[in-house]
Amino acid sequence: MVGRAESVNPKPGIGAAVFVVALISACLGSVFWYAKAGSGLSAYDWAAVRFTLLQAVLSAVFSVALAIPVARALARRQFFGRQAIIVVLGAPFILPVIVAVLGLLQVFGRAGWVSVALGWIGLPPFQIYGLHGVVLAHVFFNLPLATRLILQGWQDIPAERFRLAAQLGAGPVAMWRLLEKPMLMRLVPGVLAVVFAICLTSFAVALTLGGGPKATTIELAIYQAFRFDFDLSRAATLSVVQIVLTGTAALIAFNVSHSDGWGGGLDRPVQRWDTQSFGARGLDAAIITAAGLFLLLPMAAIVLSGLPKVFFLPGVVYSSAFTSILVSLGSTCVLLLLAIPIALAAVTRRYSWIEMVGLLGLATSPLVIGTGLFLLINPILDPSLLALPVTALVNAILALPFALRILVPSAREVVVRFGRLGLALNMQGWQFLRRVVLPRMRPQIGFAAGLTAALSMGDLGVIVLFADPERATLPLQIFRLMGSFQMQAAAGAALLLLVLSLAVFWLLDRGWRRYAKD
Amino acid sequence: MLKIENAVIENGDFWLSANLQVETGQKVAVIGPSGAGKSTLIGAISGFFPLKDGQIFWNTSDISQTNPGLRPVAMLFQDSNLFPHLSVAQNVGLGIRPDLKLTPRQSDIVQTALVRVGLEGMADRKPAELSGGQQSRAALARVLVQDRPLLLLDEPFAALGPALRVEMLDLVDDLVRETGATLLMVSHAPEDARRIADQVILVEGGVAHSPQDTKTLLDNPPPALRAYLG
């Protein structure tokens, strides 16, 4: 024995990691190869670059600026339903973008609730298409994330500090300067960078609410180069630009962010002595209510407008729902086959760095991987034949970093706690995996599987590059219904998609957890 | 006979040297200050820490390079000796076949071992449904079915109360008497050593010394041991 004995075999994980790296490298390689033949960027493309950066900056600034008061209110108040609100703040992660967009249209669209209310007082309706709408939708998705991250920062201030400051007679202003401002100065740059990076690669929002020369992102321009011009070298050139931007943003976000927002302990409000004034309480209540309405109204709108239609949709919607379920399950299987071996390899001493492989999925964008795969497949086969397997595969790779975040700590705990006992009892690789590792990791595997299934169910990304009119997932079908202005049917289908996404998440997460033995 | 020949054991930055032998059937306590390397010594014999130098023999065979599960060793750790999601019978059965494909005869052996340690009728329970003492008994039942000539205890009873710990030590004493196994047990408490150990291995200053008669050593401790015992 050269080194210490290992209770898990890192080889399958290394194989899985090599597969992921090879796949992404092949995609990037083919993109760069095709881009060489391209002729640089047109004025339209430069406008797309500027718009991409502008909307990402605005989305990040608004999300974080609004998240700070919400997080502060949640950090210093204890009330009935607080825990529920914090759970709901995690929900946008598994909420399909197209569903949220439809909900936002119901509330903020030209004929939406807000525009109607504005009409009563003689104001023009709210403009949702274009920059406004893209930023609004990004704030809808990222305000909860930013709130969770910043709330974590508040919770990380030790209660003793607040007690000490209160004992010294610090009022709200002094408390802010002593404790809260330094914490925010440290935390906010990272949160801004994370939201900026996310908004840089978001495609479905730009697809549905953007468009035209004034509101086209790079991702959307890639799609247009594919779909409308079938100009592969231009799509490849744009992909190169996108790779540089997302790579840079991911690096910045990785370097300046400290917390990952998955931490526990969010349920514990800090006891405060400086915030019991009537004004402060009223302000916090108003802030929490406003944030809650902003996040819940679009969902309520989808439920209300979808409910009458959901059982009377065109047959093609139901068949696309069936397709989506298959894609989602396929994606989940691929993810588990990749993530579990990689997580196990990551807990061995020699290969702990292997977890970083997952970040590759974050550093590229779905449309770039999609473009690369299309360029690879196109000379050999009709890409639309592979639309569904490719969608499942790409979704699995995009979910990989999140799954590893969930699985690696739990795998490490199992191996640290039971690895030596397994070795002492001569439980070899598969025996240890089947009898110990998988049963012990069941709750985390269920959670990772649920997230992946929901993400994949709601994904509207790479499928739009590959699909032909005969093939569609449910999100793509909803997009097509919107395109032909069948908004009622679209709302019904969106409700169906919402229910399916939440159902697969719940079934995998809860179902698996329920059978977790202990 | 267990023979450790000019061994240097590596545990992270810490090295322990050992050159000693233990006769078959002996009951030996391993004592010494915290961090002196008691667990490192036990870990090297069971195969969890690599040897920088030297060899470990069981009788005539060199086991220095053998995988932990294939050594002639049954071992109990400080904690986590049972898998919480497996039943008591399954936990014990792992000592016979790590894939748990037991023949009816092997299942009988498991039942007999459970009866022997006083866990009759508890085969289907999960470890969480047992008391601390019963959990220790279940782990000892597995040691029994493993039927290995060398039993290593790395303070598995440290979390139990004094009375229960004595009860477990007496059970261990009975079991090794019945099976003729050689026992090495890490201990913090000199009274435990006096209770069941014929000999003591003193570990201090980066060295595991040769076993000495328990009473002689404890009645007249060298300075390092005296400082530890207080």
JSON list of N, CA, C and O in Angstrom, two decimals, chain A residues 1-5 417-428 431-432 434-436 439-440 517-518, chain B residues 11-12 47-50 65-66 68-71 77 80-85 90 94 98-100 126 142 146:
[
{"chain": "A", "resi": 1, "resn": "MET", "atom": "N", "xyz": [0.85, -1.19, 0.00]},
{"chain": "A", "resi": 1, "resn": "MET", "atom": "CA", "xyz": [0.00, 0.00, 0.00]},
{"chain": "A", "resi": 1, "resn": "MET", "atom": "C", "xyz": [0.89, 1.24, 0.00]},
{"chain": "A", "resi": 1, "resn": "MET", "atom": "O", "xyz": [1.64, 1.45, 0.91]},
{"chain": "A", "resi": 2, "resn": "VAL", "atom": "N", "xyz": [0.82, 2.03, -1.05]},
{"chain": "A", "resi": 2, "resn": "VAL", "atom": "CA", "xyz": [1.68, 3.20, -1.13]},
{"chain": "A", "resi": 2, "resn": "VAL", "atom": "C", "xyz": [1.14, 4.30, -0.23]},
{"chain": "A", "resi": 2, "resn": "VAL", "atom": "O", "xyz": [1.84, 4.86, 0.61]},
{"chain": "A", "resi": 3, "resn": "GLY", "atom": "N", "xyz": [-0.14, 4.63, -0.38]},
{"chain": "A", "resi": 3, "resn": "GLY", "atom": "CA", "xyz": [-0.73, 5.67, 0.46]},
{"chain": "A", "resi": 3, "resn": "GLY", "atom": "C", "xyz": [-1.75, 5.05, 1.38]},
{"chain": "A", "resi": 3, "resn": "GLY", "atom": "O", "xyz": [-1.75, 3.85, 1.60]},
{"chain": "A", "resi": 4, "resn": "ARG", "atom": "N", "xyz": [-2.61, 5.89, 1.92]},
{"chain": "A", "resi": 4, "resn": "ARG", "atom": "CA", "xyz": [-3.69, 5.36, 2.74]},
{"chain": "A", "resi": 4, "resn": "ARG", "atom": "C", "xyz": [-4.70, 4.66, 1.85]},
{"chain": "A", "resi": 4, "resn": "ARG", "atom": "O", "xyz": [-4.87, 5.02, 0.70]},
{"chain": "A", "resi": 5, "resn": "ALA", "atom": "N", "xyz": [-5.38, 3.67, 2.42]},
{"chain": "A", "resi": 5, "resn": "ALA", "atom": "CA", "xyz": [-6.41, 2.98, 1.67]},
{"chain": "A", "resi": 5, "resn": "ALA", "atom": "C", "xyz": [-7.60, 3.93, 1.46]},
{"chain": "A", "resi": 5, "resn": "ALA", "atom": "O", "xyz": [-7.88, 4.77, 2.30]},
{"chain": "A", "resi": 417, "resn": "ARG", "atom": "N", "xyz": [-17.05, 9.16, 7.99]},
{"chain": "A", "resi": 417, "resn": "ARG", "atom": "CA", "xyz": [-17.62, 8.46, 9.13]},
{"chain": "A", "resi": 417, "resn": "ARG", "atom": "C", "xyz": [-17.54, 6.95, 9.00]},
{"chain": "A", "resi": 417, "resn": "ARG", "atom": "O", "xyz": [-17.30, 6.24, 9.98]},
{"chain": "A", "resi": 418, "resn": "PHE", "atom": "N", "xyz": [-17.73, 6.44, 7.78]},
{"chain": "A", "resi": 418, "resn": "PHE", "atom": "CA", "xyz": [-17.86, 4.99, 7.64]},
{"chain": "A", "resi": 418, "resn": "PHE", "atom": "C", "xyz": [-16.81, 4.35, 6.75]},
{"chain": "A", "resi": 418, "resn": "PHE", "atom": "O", "xyz": [-16.81, 3.13, 6.57]},
{"chain": "A", "resi": 419, "resn": "GLY", "atom": "N", "xyz": [-15.92, 5.17, 6.17]},
{"chain": "A", "resi": 419, "resn": "GLY", "atom": "CA", "xyz": [-14.93, 4.62, 5.24]},
{"chain": "A", "resi": 419, "resn": "GLY", "atom": "C", "xyz": [-14.06, 3.56, 5.87]},
{"chain": "A", "resi": 419, "resn": "GLY", "atom": "O", "xyz": [-13.88, 2.47, 5.32]},
{"chain": "A", "resi": 420, "resn": "ARG", "atom": "N", "xyz": [-13.54, 3.84, 7.07]},
{"chain": "A", "resi": 420, "resn": "ARG", "atom": "CA", "xyz": [-12.63, 2.88, 7.70]},
{"chain": "A", "resi": 420, "resn": "ARG", "atom": "C", "xyz": [-13.36, 1.61, 8.09]},
{"chain": "A", "resi": 420, "resn": "ARG", "atom": "O", "xyz": [-12.83, 0.50, 7.94]},
{"chain": "A", "resi": 421, "resn": "LEU", "atom": "N", "xyz": [-14.60, 1.77, 8.58]},
{"chain": "A", "resi": 421, "resn": "LEU", "atom": "CA", "xyz": [-15.36, 0.57, 8.96]},
{"chain": "A", "resi": 421, "resn": "LEU", "atom": "C", "xyz": [-15.59, -0.31, 7.74]},
{"chain": "A", "resi": 421, "resn": "LEU", "atom": "O", "xyz": [-15.44, -1.53, 7.81]},
{"chain": "A", "resi": 422, "resn": "GLY", "atom": "N", "xyz": [-15.94, 0.33, 6.59]},
{"chain": "A", "resi": 422, "resn": "GLY", "atom": "CA", "xyz": [-16.13, -0.43, 5.36]},
{"chain": "A", "resi": 422, "resn": "GLY", "atom": "C", "xyz": [-14.87, -1.18, 4.97]},
{"chain": "A", "resi": 422, "resn": "GLY", "atom": "O", "xyz": [-14.92, -2.36, 4.61]},
{"chain": "A", "resi": 423, "resn": "LEU", "atom": "N", "xyz": [-13.74, -0.49, 5.06]},
{"chain": "A", "resi": 423, "resn": "LEU", "atom": "CA", "xyz": [-12.46, -1.14, 4.71]},
{"chain": "A", "resi": 423, "resn": "LEU", "atom": "C", "xyz": [-12.15, -2.28, 5.66]},
{"chain": "A", "resi": 423, "resn": "LEU", "atom": "O", "xyz": [-11.72, -3.35, 5.25]},
{"chain": "A", "resi": 424, "resn": "ALA", "atom": "N", "xyz": [-12.40, -2.03, 6.96]},
{"chain": "A", "resi": 424, "resn": "ALA", "atom": "CA", "xyz": [-12.08, -3.05, 7.95]},
{"chain": "A", "resi": 424, "resn": "ALA", "atom": "C", "xyz": [-12.92, -4.29, 7.73]},
{"chain": "A", "resi": 424, "resn": "ALA", "atom": "O", "xyz": [-12.49, -5.40, 8.04]},
{"chain": "A", "resi": 425, "resn": "LEU", "atom": "N", "xyz": [-14.15, -4.12, 7.20]},
{"chain": "A", "resi": 425, "resn": "LEU", "atom": "CA", "xyz": [-15.02, -5.26, 6.96]},
{"chain": "A", "resi": 425, "resn": "LEU", "atom": "C", "xyz": [-14.85, -5.80, 5.55]},
{"chain": "A", "resi": 425, "resn": "LEU", "atom": "O", "xyz": [-15.62, -6.64, 5.10]},
{"chain": "A", "resi": 426, "resn": "ASN", "atom": "N", "xyz": [-13.84, -5.26, 4.84]},
{"chain": "A", "resi": 426, "resn": "ASN", "atom": "CA", "xyz": [-13.54, -5.72, 3.49]},
{"chain": "A", "resi": 426, "resn": "ASN", "atom": "C", "xyz": [-14.71, -5.54, 2.53]},
{"chain": "A", "resi": 426, "resn": "ASN", "atom": "O", "xyz": [-14.98, -6.37, 1.68]},
{"chain": "A", "resi": 427, "resn": "MET", "atom": "N", "xyz": [-15.45, -4.42, 2.69]},
{"chain": "A", "resi": 427, "resn": "MET", "atom": "CA", "xyz": [-16.53, -4.14, 1.73]},
{"chain": "A", "resi": 427, "resn": "MET", "atom": "C", "xyz": [-15.87, -3.49, 0.52]},
{"chain": "A", "resi": 427, "resn": "MET", "atom": "O", "xyz": [-15.35, -2.39, 0.61]},
{"chain": "A", "resi": 428, "resn": "GLN", "atom": "N", "xyz": [-15.92, -4.18, -0.61]},
{"chain": "A", "resi": 428, "resn": "GLN", "atom": "CA", "xyz": [-15.26, -3.67, -1.80]},
{"chain": "A", "resi": 428, "resn": "GLN", "atom": "C", "xyz": [-16.16, -2.67, -2.52]},
{"chain": "A", "resi": 428, "resn": "GLN", "atom": "O", "xyz": [-17.37, -2.69, -2.34]},
{"chain": "A", "resi": 431, "resn": "GLN", "atom": "N", "xyz": [-19.97, -3.03, -3.16]},
{"chain": "A", "resi": 431, "resn": "GLN", "atom": "CA", "xyz": [-20.68, -3.37, -1.92]},
{"chain": "A", "resi": 431, "resn": "GLN", "atom": "C", "xyz": [-20.82, -2.15, -1.03]},
{"chain": "A", "resi": 431, "resn": "GLN", "atom": "O", "xyz": [-21.88, -1.88, -0.47]},
{"chain": "A", "resi": 432, "resn": "PHE", "atom": "N", "xyz": [-19.71, -1.41, -0.89]},
{"chain": "A", "resi": 432, "resn": "PHE", "atom": "CA", "xyz": [-19.73, -0.23, -0.02]},
{"chain": "A", "resi": 432, "resn": "PHE", "atom": "C", "xyz": [-20.67, 0.82, -0.59]},
{"chain": "A", "resi": 432, "resn": "PHE", "atom": "O", "xyz": [-21.43, 1.46, 0.13]},
{"chain": "A", "resi": 434, "resn": "ARG", "atom": "N", "xyz": [-23.31, 0.32, -2.59]},
{"chain": "A", "resi": 434, "resn": "ARG", "atom": "CA", "xyz": [-24.71, -0.09, -2.55]},
{"chain": "A", "resi": 434, "resn": "ARG", "atom": "C", "xyz": [-25.25, -0.15, -1.12]},
{"chain": "A", "resi": 434, "resn": "ARG", "atom": "O", "xyz": [-26.38, 0.22, -0.85]},
{"chain": "A", "resi": 435, "resn": "ARG", "atom": "N", "xyz": [-24.40, -0.65, -0.21]},
{"chain": "A", "resi": 435, "resn": "ARG", "atom": "CA", "xyz": [-24.88, -0.89, 1.15]},
{"chain": "A", "resi": 435, "resn": "ARG", "atom": "C", "xyz": [-24.76, 0.34, 2.04]},
{"chain": "A", "resi": 435, "resn": "ARG", "atom": "O", "xyz": [-25.50, 0.48, 3.01]},
{"chain": "A", "resi": 436, "resn": "VAL", "atom": "N", "xyz": [-23.80, 1.22, 1.75]},
{"chain": "A", "resi": 436, "resn": "VAL", "atom": "CA", "xyz": [-23.52, 2.31, 2.67]},
{"chain": "A", "resi": 436, "resn": "VAL", "atom": "C", "xyz": [-23.68, 3.68, 2.00]},
{"chain": "A", "resi": 436, "resn": "VAL", "atom": "O", "xyz": [-24.49, 4.49, 2.42]},
{"chain": "A", "resi": 439, "resn": "PRO", "atom": "N", "xyz": [-27.40, 4.46, 0.32]},
{"chain": "A", "resi": 439, "resn": "PRO", "atom": "CA", "xyz": [-28.44, 4.65, 1.34]},
{"chain": "A", "resi": 439, "resn": "PRO", "atom": "C", "xyz": [-28.21, 5.89, 2.21]},
{"chain": "A", "resi": 439, "resn": "PRO", "atom": "O", "xyz": [-29.15, 6.59, 2.53]},
{"chain": "A", "resi": 440, "resn": "ARG", "atom": "N", "xyz": [-26.97, 6.16, 2.58]},
{"chain": "A", "resi": 440, "resn": "ARG", "atom": "CA", "xyz": [-26.70, 7.29, 3.47]},
{"chain": "A", "resi": 440, "resn": "ARG", "atom": "C", "xyz": [-26.90, 8.61, 2.74]},
{"chain": "A", "resi": 440, "resn": "ARG", "atom": "O", "xyz": [-27.21, 9.61, 3.36]},
{"chain": "A", "resi": 517, "resn": "LYS", "atom": "N", "xyz": [-33.57, 5.74, 5.09]},
{"chain": "A", "resi": 517, "resn": "LYS", "atom": "CA", "xyz": [-33.66, 5.02, 6.36]},
{"chain": "A", "resi": 517, "resn": "LYS", "atom": "C", "xyz": [-32.61, 5.57, 7.31]},
{"chain": "A", "resi": 517, "resn": "LYS", "atom": "O", "xyz": [-31.57, 6.03, 6.90]},
{"chain": "A", "resi": 518, "resn": "ASP", "atom": "N", "xyz": [-32.92, 5.51, 8.55]},
{"chain": "A", "resi": 518, "resn": "ASP", "atom": "CA", "xyz": [-31.88, 5.88, 9.51]},
{"chain": "A", "resi": 518, "resn": "ASP", "atom": "C", "xyz": [-32.09, 5.12, 10.82]},
{"chain": "A", "resi": 518, "resn": "ASP", "atom": "O", "xyz": [-33.14, 4.97, 11.30]},
{"chain": "B", "resi": 11, "resn": "ASN", "atom": "N", "xyz": [1.47, 9.22, 9.97]},
{"chain": "B", "resi": 11, "resn": "ASN", "atom": "CA", "xyz": [0.09, 9.70, 10.12]},
{"chain": "B", "resi": 11, "resn": "ASN", "atom": "C", "xyz": [0.13, 11.20, 9.94]},
{"chain": "B", "resi": 11, "resn": "ASN", "atom": "O", "xyz": [0.33, 11.96, 10.88]},
{"chain": "B", "resi": 12, "resn": "GLY", "atom": "N", "xyz": [-0.02, 11.65, 8.68]},
{"chain": "B", "resi": 12, "resn": "GLY", "atom": "CA", "xyz": [0.12, 13.08, 8.39]},
{"chain": "B", "resi": 12, "resn": "GLY", "atom": "C", "xyz": [1.54, 13.52, 8.67]},
{"chain": "B", "resi": 12, "resn": "GLY", "atom": "O", "xyz": [2.50, 12.90, 8.20]},
{"chain": "B", "resi": 47, "resn": "GLY", "atom": "N", "xyz": [-4.05, -1.50, 9.16]},
{"chain": "B", "resi": 47, "resn": "GLY", "atom": "CA", "xyz": [-3.84, -1.20, 7.75]},
{"chain": "B", "resi": 47, "resn": "GLY", "atom": "C", "xyz": [-4.33, 0.15, 7.29]},
{"chain": "B", "resi": 47, "resn": "GLY", "atom": "O", "xyz": [-4.45, 0.39, 6.10]},
{"chain": "B", "resi": 48, "resn": "PHE", "atom": "N", "xyz": [-4.64, 1.06, 8.22]},
{"chain": "B", "resi": 48, "resn": "PHE", "atom": "CA", "xyz": [-5.14, 2.37, 7.80]},
{"chain": "B", "resi": 48, "resn": "PHE", "atom": "C", "xyz": [-4.03, 3.40, 7.66]},
{"chain": "B", "resi": 48, "resn": "PHE", "atom": "O", "xyz": [-4.23, 4.42, 7.01]},
{"chain": "B", "resi": 49, "resn": "PHE", "atom": "N", "xyz": [-2.91, 3.18, 8.31]},
{"chain": "B", "resi": 49, "resn": "PHE", "atom": "CA", "xyz": [-1.79, 4.10, 8.13]},
{"chain": "B", "resi": 49, "resn": "PHE", "atom": "C", "xyz": [-0.63, 3.35, 7.48]},
{"chain": "B", "resi": 49, "resn": "PHE", "atom": "O", "xyz": [-0.29, 2.25, 7.91]},
{"chain": "B", "resi": 50, "resn": "PRO", "atom": "N", "xyz": [-0.05, 3.94, 6.45]},
{"chain": "B", "resi": 50, "resn": "PRO", "atom": "CA", "xyz": [1.02, 3.25, 5.74]},
{"chain": "B", "resi": 50, "resn": "PRO", "atom": "C", "xyz": [2.32, 3.23, 6.56]},
{"chain": "B", "resi": 50, "resn": "PRO", "atom": "O", "xyz": [2.55, 4.10, 7.39]},
{"chain": "B", "resi": 65, "resn": "GLN", "atom": "N", "xyz": [1.57, -5.00, 3.56]},
{"chain": "B", "resi": 65, "resn": "GLN", "atom": "CA", "xyz": [0.96, -4.44, 2.35]},
{"chain": "B", "resi": 65, "resn": "GLN", "atom": "C", "xyz": [-0.47, -4.93, 2.13]},
{"chain": "B", "resi": 65, "resn": "GLN", "atom": "O", "xyz": [-1.08, -4.61, 1.12]},
{"chain": "B", "resi": 66, "resn": "THR", "atom": "N", "xyz": [-0.99, -5.72, 3.07]},
{"chain": "B", "resi": 66, "resn": "THR", "atom": "CA", "xyz": [-2.32, -6.31, 2.88]},
{"chain": "B", "resi": 66, "resn": "THR", "atom": "C", "xyz": [-3.41, -5.26, 3.10]},
{"chain": "B", "resi": 66, "resn": "THR", "atom": "O", "xyz": [-3.27, -4.38, 3.94]},
{"chain": "B", "resi": 68, "resn": "PRO", "atom": "N", "xyz": [-6.79, -3.55, 4.48]},
{"chain": "B", "resi": 68, "resn": "PRO", "atom": "CA", "xyz": [-7.32, -3.65, 5.84]},
{"chain": "B", "resi": 68, "resn": "PRO", "atom": "C", "xyz": [-8.30, -4.79, 6.02]},
{"chain": "B", "resi": 68, "resn": "PRO", "atom": "O", "xyz": [-8.23, -5.51, 7.02]},
{"chain": "B", "resi": 69, "resn": "GLY", "atom": "N", "xyz": [-9.20, -4.99, 5.06]},
{"chain": "B", "resi": 69, "resn": "GLY", "atom": "CA", "xyz": [-10.24, -5.99, 5.22]},
{"chain": "B", "resi": 69, "resn": "GLY", "atom": "C", "xyz": [-9.74, -7.42, 5.11]},
{"chain": "B", "resi": 69, "resn": "GLY", "atom": "O", "xyz": [-10.46, -8.35, 5.45]},
{"chain": "B", "resi": 70, "resn": "LEU", "atom": "N", "xyz": [-8.51, -7.58, 4.61]},
{"chain": "B", "resi": 70, "resn": "LEU", "atom": "CA", "xyz": [-7.98, -8.94, 4.44]},
{"chain": "B", "resi": 70, "resn": "LEU", "atom": "C", "xyz": [-6.96, -9.30, 5.51]},
{"chain": "B", "resi": 70, "resn": "LEU", "atom": "O", "xyz": [-6.38, -10.38, 5.48]},
{"chain": "B", "resi": 71, "resn": "ARG", "atom": "N", "xyz": [-6.72, -8.39, 6.45]},
{"chain": "B", "resi": 71, "resn": "ARG", "atom": "CA", "xyz": [-5.77, -8.70, 7.52]},
{"chain": "B", "resi": 71, "resn": "ARG", "atom": "C", "xyz": [-6.44, -9.59, 8.56]},
{"chain": "B", "resi": 71, "resn": "ARG", "atom": "O", "xyz": [-7.68, -9.61, 8.66]},
{"chain": "B", "resi": 77, "resn": "PHE", "atom": "N", "xyz": [-13.72, 0.87, 16.27]},
{"chain": "B", "resi": 77, "resn": "PHE", "atom": "CA", "xyz": [-13.24, 2.25, 16.31]},
{"chain": "B", "resi": 77, "resn": "PHE", "atom": "C", "xyz": [-13.85, 2.98, 17.50]},
{"chain": "B", "resi": 77, "resn": "PHE", "atom": "O", "xyz": [-14.73, 2.47, 18.19]},
{"chain": "B", "resi": 80, "resn": "SER", "atom": "N", "xyz": [-18.96, 5.20, 15.46]},
{"chain": "B", "resi": 80, "resn": "SER", "atom": "CA", "xyz": [-19.45, 4.73, 14.15]},
{"chain": "B", "resi": 80, "resn": "SER", "atom": "C", "xyz": [-18.99, 3.31, 13.85]},
{"chain": "B", "resi": 80, "resn": "SER", "atom": "O", "xyz": [-18.40, 3.04, 12.82]},
{"chain": "B", "resi": 81, "resn": "ASN", "atom": "N", "xyz": [-19.27, 2.40, 14.76]},
{"chain": "B", "resi": 81, "resn": "ASN", "atom": "CA", "xyz": [-18.96, 1.01, 14.52]},
{"chain": "B", "resi": 81, "resn": "ASN", "atom": "C", "xyz": [-20.11, 0.26, 13.87]},
{"chain": "B", "resi": 81, "resn": "ASN", "atom": "O", "xyz": [-19.94, -0.87, 13.43]},
{"chain": "B", "resi": 82, "resn": "LEU", "atom": "N", "xyz": [-21.29, 0.91, 13.82]},
{"chain": "B", "resi": 82, "resn": "LEU", "atom": "CA", "xyz": [-22.45, 0.28, 13.21]},
{"chain": "B", "resi": 82, "resn": "LEU", "atom": "C", "xyz": [-22.98, 1.21, 12.12]},
{"chain": "B", "resi": 82, "resn": "LEU", "atom": "O", "xyz": [-22.88, 2.43, 12.24]},
{"chain": "B", "resi": 83, "resn": "PHE", "atom": "N", "xyz": [-23.53, 0.63, 11.06]},
{"chain": "B", "resi": 83, "resn": "PHE", "atom": "CA", "xyz": [-24.19, 1.43, 10.04]},
{"chain": "B", "resi": 83, "resn": "PHE", "atom": "C", "xyz": [-25.62, 1.70, 10.50]},
{"chain": "B", "resi": 83, "resn": "PHE", "atom": "O", "xyz": [-26.39, 0.76, 10.69]},
{"chain": "B", "resi": 84, "resn": "PRO", "atom": "N", "xyz": [-25.99, 2.98, 10.67]},
{"chain": "B", "resi": 84, "resn": "PRO", "atom": "CA", "xyz": [-27.29, 3.29, 11.26]},
{"chain": "B", "resi": 84, "resn": "PRO", "atom": "C", "xyz": [-28.47, 2.85, 10.40]},
{"chain": "B", "resi": 84, "resn": "PRO", "atom": "O", "xyz": [-29.57, 2.69, 10.91]},
{"chain": "B", "resi": 85, "resn": "HIS", "atom": "N", "xyz": [-28.27, 2.69, 9.08]},
{"chain": "B", "resi": 85, "resn": "HIS", "atom": "CA", "xyz": [-29.41, 2.35, 8.23]},
{"chain": "B", "resi": 85, "resn": "HIS", "atom": "C", "xyz": [-29.58, 0.85, 8.06]},
{"chain": "B", "resi": 85, "resn": "HIS", "atom": "O", "xyz": [-30.51, 0.42, 7.39]},
{"chain": "B", "resi": 90, "resn": "GLN", "atom": "N", "xyz": [-27.98, -7.34, 10.11]},
{"chain": "B", "resi": 90, "resn": "GLN", "atom": "CA", "xyz": [-27.19, -7.02, 8.93]},
{"chain": "B", "resi": 90, "resn": "GLN", "atom": "C", "xyz": [-25.80, -6.52, 9.32]},
{"chain": "B", "resi": 90, "resn": "GLN", "atom": "O", "xyz": [-24.80, -6.89, 8.72]},
{"chain": "B", "resi": 94, "resn": "LEU", "atom": "N", "xyz": [-22.33, -8.51, 8.20]},
{"chain": "B", "resi": 94, "resn": "LEU", "atom": "CA", "xyz": [-21.22, -7.95, 7.43]},
{"chain": "B", "resi": 94, "resn": "LEU", "atom": "C", "xyz": [-19.89, -8.56, 7.85]},
{"chain": "B", "resi": 94, "resn": "LEU", "atom": "O", "xyz": [-18.94, -8.59, 7.06]},
{"chain": "B", "resi": 98, "resn": "PRO", "atom": "N", "xyz": [-19.17, -9.42, 3.42]},
{"chain": "B", "resi": 98, "resn": "PRO", "atom": "CA", "xyz": [-19.41, -7.99, 3.20]},
{"chain": "B", "resi": 98, "resn": "PRO", "atom": "C", "xyz": [-20.52, -7.73, 2.18]},
{"chain": "B", "resi": 98, "resn": "PRO", "atom": "O", "xyz": [-21.02, -6.61, 2.12]},
{"chain": "B", "resi": 99, "resn": "ASP", "atom": "N", "xyz": [-20.92, -8.71, 1.38]},
{"chain": "B", "resi": 99, "resn": "ASP", "atom": "CA", "xyz": [-22.04, -8.48, 0.46]},
{"chain": "B", "resi": 99, "resn": "ASP", "atom": "C", "xyz": [-23.36, -8.97, 1.05]},
{"chain": "B", "resi": 99, "resn": "ASP", "atom": "O", "xyz": [-24.40, -8.89, 0.40]},
{"chain": "B", "resi": 100, "resn": "LEU", "atom": "N", "xyz": [-23.32, -9.45, 2.29]},
{"chain": "B", "resi": 100, "resn": "LEU", "atom": "CA", "xyz": [-24.52, -9.86, 3.04]},
{"chain": "B", "resi": 100, "resn": "LEU", "atom": "C", "xyz": [-25.30, -10.99, 2.39]},
{"chain": "B", "resi": 100, "resn": "LEU", "atom": "O", "xyz": [-26.49, -11.15, 2.67]},
{"chain": "B", "resi": 126, "resn": "LYS", "atom": "N", "xyz": [-32.91, -1.29, 14.41]},
{"chain": "B", "resi": 126, "resn": "LYS", "atom": "CA", "xyz": [-31.85, -0.41, 13.90]},
{"chain": "B", "resi": 126, "resn": "LYS", "atom": "C", "xyz": [-31.00, 0.05, 15.09]},
{"chain": "B", "resi": 126, "resn": "LYS", "atom": "O", "xyz": [-31.50, 0.13, 16.22]},
{"chain": "B", "resi": 142, "resn": "ARG", "atom": "N", "xyz": [-20.38, -8.74, 16.07]},
{"chain": "B", "resi": 142, "resn": "ARG", "atom": "CA", "xyz": [-19.75, -8.81, 14.76]},
{"chain": "B", "resi": 142, "resn": "ARG", "atom": "C", "xyz": [-18.30, -9.27, 14.87]},
{"chain": "B", "resi": 142, "resn": "ARG", "atom": "O", "xyz": [-17.83, -10.07, 14.07]},
{"chain": "B", "resi": 146, "resn": "GLN", "atom": "N", "xyz": [-16.66, -12.43, 12.97]},
{"chain": "B", "resi": 146, "resn": "GLN", "atom": "CA", "xyz": [-15.50, -12.22, 12.10]},
{"chain": "B", "resi": 146, "resn": "GLN", "atom": "C", "xyz": [-14.45, -13.29, 12.34]},
{"chain": "B", "resi": 146, "resn": "GLN", "atom": "O", "xyz": [-13.74, -13.68, 11.43]}
]
